[in-house]
Amino acid sequence: MTWRYALVIDPVDADDDRTTWDDTFTVIDPSAPALSVGELSTQRGDGIFESIGVVDGHAQEVGPHLERLAHSARLCDLPAPHLAQWRAAIAEAAAHCPAGEAVIKLILSRGVEHGPAPTAWVTAAVAADNSAPRERGIRVVVLDRGFDSGAPDRAPWLLLGAKTLSYAVNMAAIREARRRGADDAVFVSSDGILLEGPTSSLIVRHGSRFSTPAPGAGILHGTTQLSLFADLERRGFETAYGDLRLGDLTGADAAWLVSSVRLAAPITTVDQTPIPVDAALTASINEYLLSPRD
Ligand code: PLP
């Protein structure tokens, strides 16, 4: 990843009424060391983050990303982010993004052990070229997530709806998918409910109806899925949240994993069994996702 820009934020309280933020921002060299060795984000993955797609300098869906950052902060007992301060930091980072596709990351860490405050920073980098997964599609395997669909309610400390920095499990699932000859994974609960990809949301199409797993099922509510459903509804399609099982994926007319930076990647095979790909619809979905969205 080519880093372009990094900004450390001195987080203020959510009710702070100042309107300029320059004295709370410190621009740093994105390729130089910046964190204390006592950082709990690096020692324990104890923090939250967001990855925002940027197209030609426009940061996509900033409001929904900030809402999810605030939601993750609540679930993790982190101080509420001051949304105007973060919005200003995103604008600074976006102004340093080149033409084409980029990614802005927001990180809010619990900070240094016994330290005074959380640590927060924003980075901007050029995005990877995602044309192959968007156009040629991805092969997925279905992987057991290791908990049943009652776990999110029974064990909220698993932080299943929060976008925490602890992504080692998600990365391990992608490596397992590659070991099995696939590109990506779809998690399933131990009682057979499809959940999400390790870094994406699952959407399936049956006729003119698009469905996705309900956010309460212990998954992250994807900003891309939300935005795409709104657009599909505007185009006259039906959208729904609900429990999906393996047959709903293998019997779909088309299916995608969607996320902020890769956007919509059509699924071509599930555990090596081909499923239909709707190339024209996929192209129109990605055209929409690449258009400026707020
Ligand atoms: N689910 C997980 C576990 C993710 O990591 C992501 C993206 O990072 C998503 C879903 C999709 O979220 P979004 O569309 O906001 O990128």
PDB file of C-alpha atoms and ligand atoms in Angstrom:
ATOM      1  CA  MET A   1       0.000   0.000   0.000  1.00  0.00           C
ATOM      2  CA  THR A   2       1.378   3.426  -0.917  1.00  0.00           C
ATOM      3  CA  TRP A   3       0.778   5.714   2.030  1.00  0.00           C
ATOM      4  CA  ARG A   4       0.142   9.297   1.097  1.00  0.00           C
ATOM      5  CA  TYR A   5      -0.818  11.049   4.283  1.00  0.00           C
ATOM      6  CA  ALA A   6      -1.189  10.517   8.024  1.00  0.00           C
ATOM      7  CA  LEU A   7      -2.727  12.767  10.636  1.00  0.00           C
ATOM      8  CA  VAL A   8      -2.727  12.213  14.396  1.00  0.00           C
ATOM      9  CA  ILE A   9      -5.865  13.508  16.118  1.00  0.00           C
ATOM     10  CA  ASP A  10      -6.005  14.764  19.672  1.00  0.00           C
ATOM     11  CA  PRO A  11      -9.579  13.543  20.352  1.00  0.00           C
ATOM     12  CA  VAL A  12     -11.837  16.078  22.091  1.00  0.00           C
ATOM     13  CA  ASP A  13     -14.973  15.294  24.084  1.00  0.00           C
ATOM     14  CA  ALA A  14     -18.106  14.709  22.004  1.00  0.00           C
ATOM     15  CA  ASP A  15     -19.746  17.884  23.456  1.00  0.00           C
ATOM     16  CA  ASP A  16     -16.764  20.183  22.723  1.00  0.00           C
ATOM     17  CA  ASP A  17     -18.190  23.231  20.906  1.00  0.00           C
ATOM     18  CA  ARG A  18     -15.142  24.528  19.086  1.00  0.00           C
ATOM     19  CA  THR A  19     -15.442  24.848  15.313  1.00  0.00           C
ATOM     20  CA  THR A  20     -11.809  24.771  14.166  1.00  0.00           C
ATOM     21  CA  TRP A  21      -9.646  21.716  14.642  1.00  0.00           C
ATOM     22  CA  ASP A  22      -6.193  22.641  13.372  1.00  0.00           C
ATOM     23  CA  ASP A  23      -4.656  22.717  16.837  1.00  0.00           C
ATOM     24  CA  THR A  24      -5.960  19.174  17.483  1.00  0.00           C
ATOM     25  CA  PHE A  25      -4.360  17.747  14.307  1.00  0.00           C
ATOM     26  CA  THR A  26      -0.695  16.850  13.800  1.00  0.00           C
ATOM     27  CA  VAL A  27       0.408  15.843  10.325  1.00  0.00           C
ATOM     28  CA  ILE A  28       3.067  13.141  10.513  1.00  0.00           C
ATOM     29  CA  ASP A  29       5.334  11.377   8.053  1.00  0.00           C
ATOM     30  CA  PRO A  30       3.211   8.368   6.965  1.00  0.00           C
ATOM     31  CA  SER A  31       6.277   6.168   6.504  1.00  0.00           C
ATOM     32  CA  ALA A  32       7.978   7.038   9.822  1.00  0.00           C
ATOM     33  CA  PRO A  33       7.359   5.300  13.193  1.00  0.00           C
ATOM     34  CA  ALA A  34       4.633   7.085  15.123  1.00  0.00           C
ATOM     35  CA  LEU A  35       3.141   4.945  17.907  1.00  0.00           C
ATOM     36  CA  SER A  36       4.366   4.312  21.434  1.00  0.00           C
ATOM     37  CA  VAL A  37       5.390   0.718  22.179  1.00  0.00           C
ATOM     38  CA  GLY A  38       2.752   0.818  24.950  1.00  0.00           C
ATOM     39  CA  GLU A  39      -0.107   1.271  22.448  1.00  0.00           C
ATOM     40  CA  LEU A  40      -3.013  -1.044  23.278  1.00  0.00           C
ATOM     41  CA  SER A  41      -4.085  -1.080  19.623  1.00  0.00           C
ATOM     42  CA  THR A  42      -0.881  -2.880  18.704  1.00  0.00           C
ATOM     43  CA  GLN A  43      -0.550  -4.926  21.911  1.00  0.00           C
ATOM     44  CA  ARG A  44      -4.136  -6.168  22.094  1.00  0.00           C
ATOM     45  CA  GLY A  45      -5.987  -4.980  19.009  1.00  0.00           C
ATOM     46  CA  ASP A  46      -7.958  -2.881  21.499  1.00  0.00           C
ATOM     47  CA  GLY A  47      -9.483  -0.224  19.314  1.00  0.00           C
ATOM     48  CA  ILE A  48     -11.814   0.347  16.389  1.00  0.00           C
ATOM     49  CA  PHE A  49     -11.426   1.456  12.806  1.00  0.00           C
ATOM     50  CA  GLU A  50     -13.153   2.358   9.560  1.00  0.00           C
ATOM     51  CA  SER A  51     -11.969   2.060   5.942  1.00  0.00           C
ATOM     52  CA  ILE A  52     -13.530   4.653   3.649  1.00  0.00           C
ATOM     53  CA  GLY A  53     -13.358   4.437  -0.139  1.00  0.00           C
ATOM     54  CA  VAL A  54     -12.249   7.602  -1.922  1.00  0.00           C
ATOM     55  CA  VAL A  55     -12.965   8.234  -5.614  1.00  0.00           C
ATOM     56  CA  ASP A  56     -11.232  11.175  -7.299  1.00  0.00           C
ATOM     57  CA  GLY A  57     -10.761  12.875  -3.940  1.00  0.00           C
ATOM     58  CA  HIS A  58     -14.361  12.323  -2.762  1.00  0.00           C
ATOM     59  CA  ALA A  59     -14.631  10.310   0.462  1.00  0.00           C
ATOM     60  CA  GLN A  60     -17.682   8.039   0.097  1.00  0.00           C
ATOM     61  CA  GLU A  61     -20.440   7.650   2.703  1.00  0.00           C
ATOM     62  CA  VAL A  62     -18.655   9.665   5.404  1.00  0.00           C
ATOM     63  CA  GLY A  63     -21.825   9.993   7.523  1.00  0.00           C
ATOM     64  CA  PRO A  64     -22.549   6.219   7.682  1.00  0.00           C
ATOM     65  CA  HIS A  65     -18.879   5.466   8.409  1.00  0.00           C
ATOM     66  CA  LEU A  66     -18.853   8.007  11.265  1.00  0.00           C
ATOM     67  CA  GLU A  67     -22.111   6.587  12.635  1.00  0.00           C
ATOM     68  CA  ARG A  68     -20.589   3.115  12.621  1.00  0.00           C
ATOM     69  CA  LEU A  69     -17.407   4.437  14.289  1.00  0.00           C
ATOM     70  CA  ALA A  70     -19.591   5.915  17.053  1.00  0.00           C
ATOM     71  CA  HIS A  71     -21.539   2.626  17.319  1.00  0.00           C
ATOM     72  CA  SER A  72     -18.305   0.618  17.605  1.00  0.00           C
ATOM     73  CA  ALA A  73     -17.030   3.075  20.253  1.00  0.00           C
ATOM     74  CA  ARG A  74     -20.216   2.527  22.299  1.00  0.00           C
ATOM     75  CA  LEU A  75     -19.896  -1.267  22.085  1.00  0.00           C
ATOM     76  CA  CYS A  76     -16.222  -1.084  23.135  1.00  0.00           C
ATOM     77  CA  ASP A  77     -16.707   1.492  25.952  1.00  0.00           C
ATOM     78  CA  LEU A  78     -14.424   3.924  24.145  1.00  0.00           C
ATOM     79  CA  PRO A  79     -15.049   7.689  24.431  1.00  0.00           C
ATOM     80  CA  ALA A  80     -17.624   8.884  21.886  1.00  0.00           C
ATOM     81  CA  PRO A  81     -15.845  10.349  18.846  1.00  0.00           C
ATOM     82  CA  HIS A  82     -16.539  14.037  18.137  1.00  0.00           C
ATOM     83  CA  LEU A  83     -18.036  13.576  14.687  1.00  0.00           C
ATOM     84  CA  ALA A  84     -17.286  17.107  13.408  1.00  0.00           C
ATOM     85  CA  GLN A  85     -13.636  16.703  14.405  1.00  0.00           C
ATOM     86  CA  TRP A  86     -13.380  13.365  12.580  1.00  0.00           C
ATOM     87  CA  ARG A  87     -15.230  14.777   9.577  1.00  0.00           C
ATOM     88  CA  ALA A  88     -12.681  17.595   9.377  1.00  0.00           C
ATOM     89  CA  ALA A  89      -9.818  15.085   9.603  1.00  0.00           C
ATOM     90  CA  ILE A  90     -11.362  13.037   6.770  1.00  0.00           C
ATOM     91  CA  ALA A  91     -11.633  16.193   4.637  1.00  0.00           C
ATOM     92  CA  GLU A  92      -7.918  16.908   5.242  1.00  0.00           C
ATOM     93  CA  ALA A  93      -6.995  13.345   4.266  1.00  0.00           C
ATOM     94  CA  ALA A  94      -9.259  13.391   1.183  1.00  0.00           C
ATOM     95  CA  ALA A  95      -7.580  16.592   0.013  1.00  0.00           C
ATOM     96  CA  HIS A  96      -4.312  14.618  -0.103  1.00  0.00           C
ATOM     97  CA  CYS A  97      -5.718  11.717  -2.134  1.00  0.00           C
ATOM     98  CA  PRO A  98      -4.694  11.511  -5.795  1.00  0.00           C
ATOM     99  CA  ALA A  99      -7.164  11.102  -8.675  1.00  0.00           C
ATOM    100  CA  GLY A 100      -8.494   7.549  -8.985  1.00  0.00           C
ATOM    101  CA  GLU A 101      -9.283   5.280  -6.049  1.00  0.00           C
ATOM    102  CA  ALA A 102      -7.852   5.669  -2.572  1.00  0.00           C
ATOM    103  CA  VAL A 103      -8.646   4.567   0.959  1.00  0.00           C
ATOM    104  CA  ILE A 104      -8.882   6.600   4.134  1.00  0.00           C
ATOM    105  CA  LYS A 105      -8.604   4.742   7.425  1.00  0.00           C
ATOM    106  CA  LEU A 106      -9.843   6.061  10.755  1.00  0.00           C
ATOM    107  CA  ILE A 107      -8.360   4.458  13.865  1.00  0.00           C
ATOM    108  CA  LEU A 108      -9.473   5.045  17.446  1.00  0.00           C
ATOM    109  CA  SER A 109      -7.402   3.087  19.952  1.00  0.00           C
ATOM    110  CA  ARG A 110      -7.787   2.776  23.702  1.00  0.00           C
ATOM    111  CA  GLY A 111      -4.370   4.417  23.771  1.00  0.00           C
ATOM    112  CA  VAL A 112      -1.341   3.743  25.920  1.00  0.00           C
ATOM    113  CA  GLU A 113      -1.842   1.677  29.069  1.00  0.00           C
ATOM    114  CA  HIS A 114      -2.515   4.082  31.976  1.00  0.00           C
ATOM    115  CA  GLY A 115      -2.177   6.903  29.449  1.00  0.00           C
ATOM    116  CA  PRO A 116      -4.289  10.050  29.536  1.00  0.00           C
ATOM    117  CA  ALA A 117      -6.433   9.616  26.443  1.00  0.00           C
ATOM    118  CA  PRO A 118      -7.326   7.397  23.545  1.00  0.00           C
ATOM    119  CA  THR A 119      -5.039   7.587  20.542  1.00  0.00           C
ATOM    120  CA  ALA A 120      -6.542   8.443  17.195  1.00  0.00           C
ATOM    121  CA  TRP A 121      -5.231   8.824  13.698  1.00  0.00           C
ATOM    122  CA  VAL A 122      -6.295   8.986  10.067  1.00  0.00           C
ATOM    123  CA  THR A 123      -4.346   7.742   7.063  1.00  0.00           C
ATOM    124  CA  ALA A 124      -4.767   8.000   3.306  1.00  0.00           C
ATOM    125  CA  ALA A 125      -3.295   5.585   0.775  1.00  0.00           C
ATOM    126  CA  VAL A 126      -3.722   4.671  -2.874  1.00  0.00           C
ATOM    127  CA  ALA A 127      -6.163   1.734  -3.177  1.00  0.00           C
ATOM    128  CA  ALA A 128      -5.204  -1.601  -4.700  1.00  0.00           C
ATOM    129  CA  ASP A 129      -6.413  -2.251  -8.252  1.00  0.00           C
ATOM    130  CA  ASN A 130      -9.711  -4.081  -7.742  1.00  0.00           C
ATOM    131  CA  SER A 131     -10.736  -4.387 -11.369  1.00  0.00           C
ATOM    132  CA  ALA A 132     -10.130  -8.178 -11.476  1.00  0.00           C
ATOM    133  CA  PRO A 133     -12.447  -9.132  -8.567  1.00  0.00           C
ATOM    134  CA  ARG A 134     -15.085  -6.647  -9.817  1.00  0.00           C
ATOM    135  CA  GLU A 135     -15.031  -7.869 -13.388  1.00  0.00           C
ATOM    136  CA  ARG A 136     -13.952 -11.512 -13.202  1.00  0.00           C
ATOM    137  CA  GLY A 137     -15.482 -12.278  -9.827  1.00  0.00           C
ATOM    138  CA  ILE A 138     -14.351 -14.280  -6.816  1.00  0.00           C
ATOM    139  CA  ARG A 139     -14.504 -17.924  -5.728  1.00  0.00           C
ATOM    140  CA  VAL A 140     -15.641 -18.335  -2.125  1.00  0.00           C
ATOM    141  CA  VAL A 141     -15.657 -21.112   0.447  1.00  0.00           C
ATOM    142  CA  VAL A 142     -18.104 -21.243   3.329  1.00  0.00           C
ATOM    143  CA  LEU A 143     -16.318 -21.290   6.696  1.00  0.00           C
ATOM    144  CA  ASP A 144     -17.742 -22.024  10.148  1.00  0.00           C
ATOM    145  CA  ARG A 145     -17.553 -18.849  12.265  1.00  0.00           C
ATOM    146  CA  GLY A 146     -17.549 -20.984  15.401  1.00  0.00           C
ATOM    147  CA  PHE A 147     -20.571 -19.494  17.180  1.00  0.00           C
ATOM    148  CA  ASP A 148     -24.301 -20.017  16.833  1.00  0.00           C
ATOM    149  CA  SER A 149     -26.810 -17.350  15.898  1.00  0.00           C
ATOM    150  CA  GLY A 150     -27.712 -16.787  19.586  1.00  0.00           C
ATOM    151  CA  ALA A 151     -24.155 -15.763  20.501  1.00  0.00           C
ATOM    152  CA  PRO A 152     -24.462 -12.015  19.741  1.00  0.00           C
ATOM    153  CA  ASP A 153     -27.290 -11.648  22.319  1.00  0.00           C
ATOM    154  CA  ARG A 154     -25.864 -14.133  24.811  1.00  0.00           C
ATOM    155  CA  ALA A 155     -22.290 -12.797  24.745  1.00  0.00           C
ATOM    156  CA  PRO A 156     -22.166  -9.083  23.860  1.00  0.00           C
ATOM    157  CA  TRP A 157     -18.529  -8.965  25.034  1.00  0.00           C
ATOM    158  CA  LEU A 158     -17.632 -10.766  21.797  1.00  0.00           C
ATOM    159  CA  LEU A 159     -18.215  -7.308  20.223  1.00  0.00           C
ATOM    160  CA  LEU A 160     -19.641  -8.983  17.133  1.00  0.00           C
ATOM    161  CA  GLY A 161     -21.254  -5.851  15.692  1.00  0.00           C
ATOM    162  CA  ALA A 162     -18.203  -3.621  16.282  1.00  0.00           C
ATOM    163  CA  LYS A 163     -15.457  -2.957  13.748  1.00  0.00           C
ATOM    164  CA  THR A 164     -12.586  -3.651  16.105  1.00  0.00           C
ATOM    165  CA  LEU A 165      -8.914  -3.727  15.205  1.00  0.00           C
ATOM    166  CA  SER A 166      -8.788  -7.430  16.106  1.00  0.00           C
ATOM    167  CA  TYR A 167      -8.866  -8.749  12.542  1.00  0.00           C
ATOM    168  CA  ALA A 168      -6.455 -11.674  12.978  1.00  0.00           C
ATOM    169  CA  VAL A 169      -9.397 -14.119  12.753  1.00  0.00           C
ATOM    170  CA  ASN A 170     -10.707 -12.437   9.597  1.00  0.00           C
ATOM    171  CA  MET A 171      -7.266 -12.559   7.961  1.00  0.00           C
ATOM    172  CA  ALA A 172      -6.854 -16.233   8.968  1.00  0.00           C
ATOM    173  CA  ALA A 173     -10.173 -17.019   7.248  1.00  0.00           C
ATOM    174  CA  ILE A 174      -8.927 -15.447   4.004  1.00  0.00           C
ATOM    175  CA  ARG A 175      -5.720 -17.505   4.220  1.00  0.00           C
ATOM    176  CA  GLU A 176      -7.820 -20.645   4.779  1.00  0.00           C
ATOM    177  CA  ALA A 177      -9.922 -19.749   1.729  1.00  0.00           C
ATOM    178  CA  ARG A 178      -6.733 -19.455  -0.346  1.00  0.00           C
ATOM    179  CA  ARG A 179      -5.475 -22.802   0.967  1.00  0.00           C
ATOM    180  CA  ARG A 180      -8.731 -24.282  -0.353  1.00  0.00           C
ATOM    181  CA  GLY A 181      -8.154 -22.754  -3.784  1.00  0.00           C
ATOM    182  CA  ALA A 182     -10.635 -19.871  -3.384  1.00  0.00           C
ATOM    183  CA  ASP A 183     -10.287 -16.090  -3.179  1.00  0.00           C
ATOM    184  CA  ASP A 184     -12.475 -15.272  -0.206  1.00  0.00           C
ATOM    185  CA  ALA A 185     -14.776 -16.743   2.425  1.00  0.00           C
ATOM    186  CA  VAL A 186     -18.361 -16.488   3.608  1.00  0.00           C
ATOM    187  CA  PHE A 187     -18.790 -17.128   7.322  1.00  0.00           C
ATOM    188  CA  VAL A 188     -21.662 -19.325   8.518  1.00  0.00           C
ATOM    189  CA  SER A 189     -22.874 -19.652  12.119  1.00  0.00           C
ATOM    190  CA  SER A 190     -22.611 -23.107  13.697  1.00  0.00           C
ATOM    191  CA  ASP A 191     -26.404 -23.444  13.256  1.00  0.00           C
ATOM    192  CA  GLY A 192     -26.224 -22.762   9.535  1.00  0.00           C
ATOM    193  CA  ILE A 193     -27.026 -19.038   9.166  1.00  0.00           C
ATOM    194  CA  LEU A 194     -24.879 -17.229   6.578  1.00  0.00           C
ATOM    195  CA  LEU A 195     -23.164 -14.182   8.073  1.00  0.00           C
ATOM    196  CA  GLU A 196     -20.686 -12.096   6.018  1.00  0.00           C
ATOM    197  CA  GLY A 197     -17.270 -12.227   4.393  1.00  0.00           C
ATOM    198  CA  PRO A 198     -14.194 -11.584   6.559  1.00  0.00           C
ATOM    199  CA  THR A 199     -14.031  -8.029   5.132  1.00  0.00           C
ATOM    200  CA  SER A 200     -17.347  -7.666   3.298  1.00  0.00           C
ATOM    201  CA  SER A 201     -21.135  -8.070   3.359  1.00  0.00           C
ATOM    202  CA  LEU A 202     -23.016 -10.802   1.507  1.00  0.00           C
ATOM    203  CA  ILE A 203     -25.860  -9.948  -0.891  1.00  0.00           C
ATOM    204  CA  VAL A 204     -27.848 -12.561  -2.849  1.00  0.00           C
ATOM    205  CA  ARG A 205     -30.365 -12.036  -5.637  1.00  0.00           C
ATOM    206  CA  HIS A 206     -33.394 -14.222  -6.320  1.00  0.00           C
ATOM    207  CA  GLY A 207     -35.314 -12.748  -9.252  1.00  0.00           C
ATOM    208  CA  SER A 208     -35.865  -9.063  -8.493  1.00  0.00           C
ATOM    209  CA  ARG A 209     -35.365  -9.526  -4.725  1.00  0.00           C
ATOM    210  CA  PHE A 210     -32.011  -8.775  -3.069  1.00  0.00           C
ATOM    211  CA  SER A 211     -31.376 -10.149   0.434  1.00  0.00           C
ATOM    212  CA  THR A 212     -28.643  -9.808   3.014  1.00  0.00           C
ATOM    213  CA  PRO A 213     -28.146 -11.241   6.523  1.00  0.00           C
ATOM    214  CA  ALA A 214     -29.734  -9.154   9.281  1.00  0.00           C
ATOM    215  CA  PRO A 215     -27.190  -6.947  11.120  1.00  0.00           C
ATOM    216  CA  GLY A 216     -28.294  -8.382  14.493  1.00  0.00           C
ATOM    217  CA  ALA A 217     -26.868 -11.764  13.449  1.00  0.00           C
ATOM    218  CA  GLY A 218     -23.425 -10.865  14.828  1.00  0.00           C
ATOM    219  CA  ILE A 219     -22.108  -9.132  11.737  1.00  0.00           C
ATOM    220  CA  LEU A 220     -20.966  -5.674  10.839  1.00  0.00           C
ATOM    221  CA  HIS A 221     -23.652  -3.576   9.178  1.00  0.00           C
ATOM    222  CA  GLY A 222     -21.923  -2.680   5.910  1.00  0.00           C
ATOM    223  CA  THR A 223     -22.103   0.882   4.625  1.00  0.00           C
ATOM    224  CA  THR A 224     -21.790  -0.375   1.029  1.00  0.00           C
ATOM    225  CA  GLN A 225     -24.714  -2.801   1.419  1.00  0.00           C
ATOM    226  CA  LEU A 226     -26.836  -0.036   2.972  1.00  0.00           C
ATOM    227  CA  SER A 227     -26.067   2.404   0.165  1.00  0.00           C
ATOM    228  CA  LEU A 228     -26.566  -0.227  -2.525  1.00  0.00           C
ATOM    229  CA  PHE A 229     -29.933  -1.316  -1.111  1.00  0.00           C
ATOM    230  CA  ALA A 230     -31.125   2.299  -1.188  1.00  0.00           C
ATOM    231  CA  ASP A 231     -30.086   2.534  -4.840  1.00  0.00           C
ATOM    232  CA  LEU A 232     -31.677  -0.824  -5.745  1.00  0.00           C
ATOM    233  CA  GLU A 233     -34.935   0.327  -4.122  1.00  0.00           C
ATOM    234  CA  ARG A 234     -34.780   3.534  -6.201  1.00  0.00           C
ATOM    235  CA  ARG A 235     -34.407   1.278  -9.273  1.00  0.00           C
ATOM    236  CA  GLY A 236     -37.564  -0.647  -8.330  1.00  0.00           C
ATOM    237  CA  PHE A 237     -35.985  -3.796  -6.880  1.00  0.00           C
ATOM    238  CA  GLU A 238     -37.123  -5.399  -3.635  1.00  0.00           C
ATOM    239  CA  THR A 239     -34.623  -5.596  -0.754  1.00  0.00           C
ATOM    240  CA  ALA A 240     -34.782  -7.626   2.452  1.00  0.00           C
ATOM    241  CA  TYR A 241     -32.856  -8.506   5.623  1.00  0.00           C
ATOM    242  CA  GLY A 242     -33.214 -11.999   7.012  1.00  0.00           C
ATOM    243  CA  ASP A 243     -31.741 -15.385   7.759  1.00  0.00           C
ATOM    244  CA  LEU A 244     -29.995 -16.904   4.747  1.00  0.00           C
ATOM    245  CA  ARG A 245     -28.830 -20.500   4.551  1.00  0.00           C
ATOM    246  CA  LEU A 246     -26.364 -22.223   2.245  1.00  0.00           C
ATOM    247  CA  GLY A 247     -29.129 -23.162  -0.248  1.00  0.00           C
ATOM    248  CA  ASP A 248     -30.061 -19.476  -0.545  1.00  0.00           C
ATOM    249  CA  LEU A 249     -26.520 -18.798  -1.773  1.00  0.00           C
ATOM    250  CA  THR A 250     -25.968 -21.850  -3.982  1.00  0.00           C
ATOM    251  CA  GLY A 251     -29.480 -21.451  -5.450  1.00  0.00           C
ATOM    252  CA  ALA A 252     -29.187 -17.670  -6.009  1.00  0.00           C
ATOM    253  CA  ASP A 253     -29.540 -16.007  -9.401  1.00  0.00           C
ATOM    254  CA  ALA A 254     -26.455 -13.961  -8.464  1.00  0.00           C
ATOM    255  CA  ALA A 255     -24.492 -13.095  -5.318  1.00  0.00           C
ATOM    256  CA  TRP A 256     -21.856 -10.573  -4.314  1.00  0.00           C
ATOM    257  CA  LEU A 257     -19.492  -9.694  -1.514  1.00  0.00           C
ATOM    258  CA  VAL A 258     -19.573  -5.909  -1.156  1.00  0.00           C
ATOM    259  CA  SER A 259     -17.280  -3.561   0.753  1.00  0.00           C
ATOM    260  CA  SER A 260     -16.119   0.048   0.736  1.00  0.00           C
ATOM    261  CA  VAL A 261     -12.905  -0.310  -1.253  1.00  0.00           C
ATOM    262  CA  ARG A 262     -13.230  -3.483  -3.380  1.00  0.00           C
ATOM    263  CA  LEU A 263     -16.921  -2.567  -3.968  1.00  0.00           C
ATOM    264  CA  ALA A 264     -19.101  -5.340  -5.491  1.00  0.00           C
ATOM    265  CA  ALA A 265     -17.270  -8.580  -6.286  1.00  0.00           C
ATOM    266  CA  PRO A 266     -19.587 -11.124  -7.937  1.00  0.00           C
ATOM    267  CA  ILE A 267     -19.310 -14.646  -6.514  1.00  0.00           C
ATOM    268  CA  THR A 268     -18.535 -17.195  -9.236  1.00  0.00           C
ATOM    269  CA  THR A 269     -18.272 -20.416  -7.195  1.00  0.00           C
ATOM    270  CA  VAL A 270     -19.298 -21.536  -3.701  1.00  0.00           C
ATOM    271  CA  ASP A 271     -17.181 -24.436  -2.421  1.00  0.00           C
ATOM    272  CA  GLN A 272     -16.200 -25.053  -6.071  1.00  0.00           C
ATOM    273  CA  THR A 273     -19.812 -25.207  -7.311  1.00  0.00           C
ATOM    274  CA  PRO A 274     -20.511 -22.502  -9.931  1.00  0.00           C
ATOM    275  CA  ILE A 275     -23.316 -20.001  -9.369  1.00  0.00           C
ATOM    276  CA  PRO A 276     -24.637 -17.595 -12.029  1.00  0.00           C
ATOM    277  CA  VAL A 277     -22.911 -14.239 -12.508  1.00  0.00           C
ATOM    278  CA  ASP A 278     -24.877 -11.236 -13.704  1.00  0.00           C
ATOM    279  CA  ALA A 279     -22.129  -9.264 -15.435  1.00  0.00           C
ATOM    280  CA  ALA A 280     -24.320  -6.384 -16.650  1.00  0.00           C
ATOM    281  CA  LEU A 281     -25.959  -5.858 -13.267  1.00  0.00           C
ATOM    282  CA  THR A 282     -22.571  -6.090 -11.517  1.00  0.00           C
ATOM    283  CA  ALA A 283     -21.170  -3.414 -13.838  1.00  0.00           C
ATOM    284  CA  SER A 284     -24.123  -1.108 -13.108  1.00  0.00           C
ATOM    285  CA  ILE A 285     -23.772  -1.713  -9.363  1.00  0.00           C
ATOM    286  CA  ASN A 286     -20.075  -0.824  -9.447  1.00  0.00           C
ATOM    287  CA  GLU A 287     -20.811   2.215 -11.594  1.00  0.00           C
ATOM    288  CA  TYR A 288     -23.209   3.376  -8.881  1.00  0.00           C
ATOM    289  CA  LEU A 289     -20.719   2.580  -6.092  1.00  0.00           C
ATOM    290  CA  LEU A 290     -18.017   4.584  -7.899  1.00  0.00           C
ATOM    291  CA  SER A 291     -20.275   7.639  -8.261  1.00  0.00           C
ATOM    292  CA  PRO A 292     -19.993  10.340  -5.556  1.00  0.00           C
ATOM    293  CA  ARG A 293     -22.014   9.172  -2.531  1.00  0.00           C
ATOM    294  CA  ASP A 294     -22.607  10.942   0.789  1.00  0.00           C
TER     295      ASP A 294
HETATM  296  N1  PLP B   1     -18.152  -7.061   7.296  1.00  0.00           N
HETATM  297  C1  PLP B   1     -16.868  -7.024   7.709  1.00  0.00           C
HETATM  298  C2  PLP B   1     -16.399  -8.020   8.719  1.00  0.00           C
HETATM  299  C3  PLP B   1     -15.990  -6.045   7.211  1.00  0.00           C
HETATM  300  O1  PLP B   1     -14.731  -6.000   7.633  1.00  0.00           O
HETATM  301  C4  PLP B   1     -16.467  -5.120   6.263  1.00  0.00           C
HETATM  302  C5  PLP B   1     -15.625  -4.071   5.708  1.00  0.00           C
HETATM  303  O2  PLP B   1     -14.629  -3.722   6.198  1.00  0.00           O
HETATM  304  C6  PLP B   1     -17.787  -5.211   5.843  1.00  0.00           C
HETATM  305  C7  PLP B   1     -18.622  -6.194   6.386  1.00  0.00           C
HETATM  306  C8  PLP B   1     -18.347  -4.260   4.819  1.00  0.00           C
HETATM  307  O3  PLP B   1     -18.449  -2.974   5.357  1.00  0.00           O
HETATM  308  P1  PLP B   1     -18.366  -1.687   4.431  1.00  0.00           P
HETATM  309  O4  PLP B   1     -19.316  -1.889   3.314  1.00  0.00           O
HETATM  310  O5  PLP B   1     -18.783  -0.571   5.327  1.00  0.00           O
HETATM  311  O6  PLP B   1     -16.956  -1.571   3.961  1.00  0.00           O
END
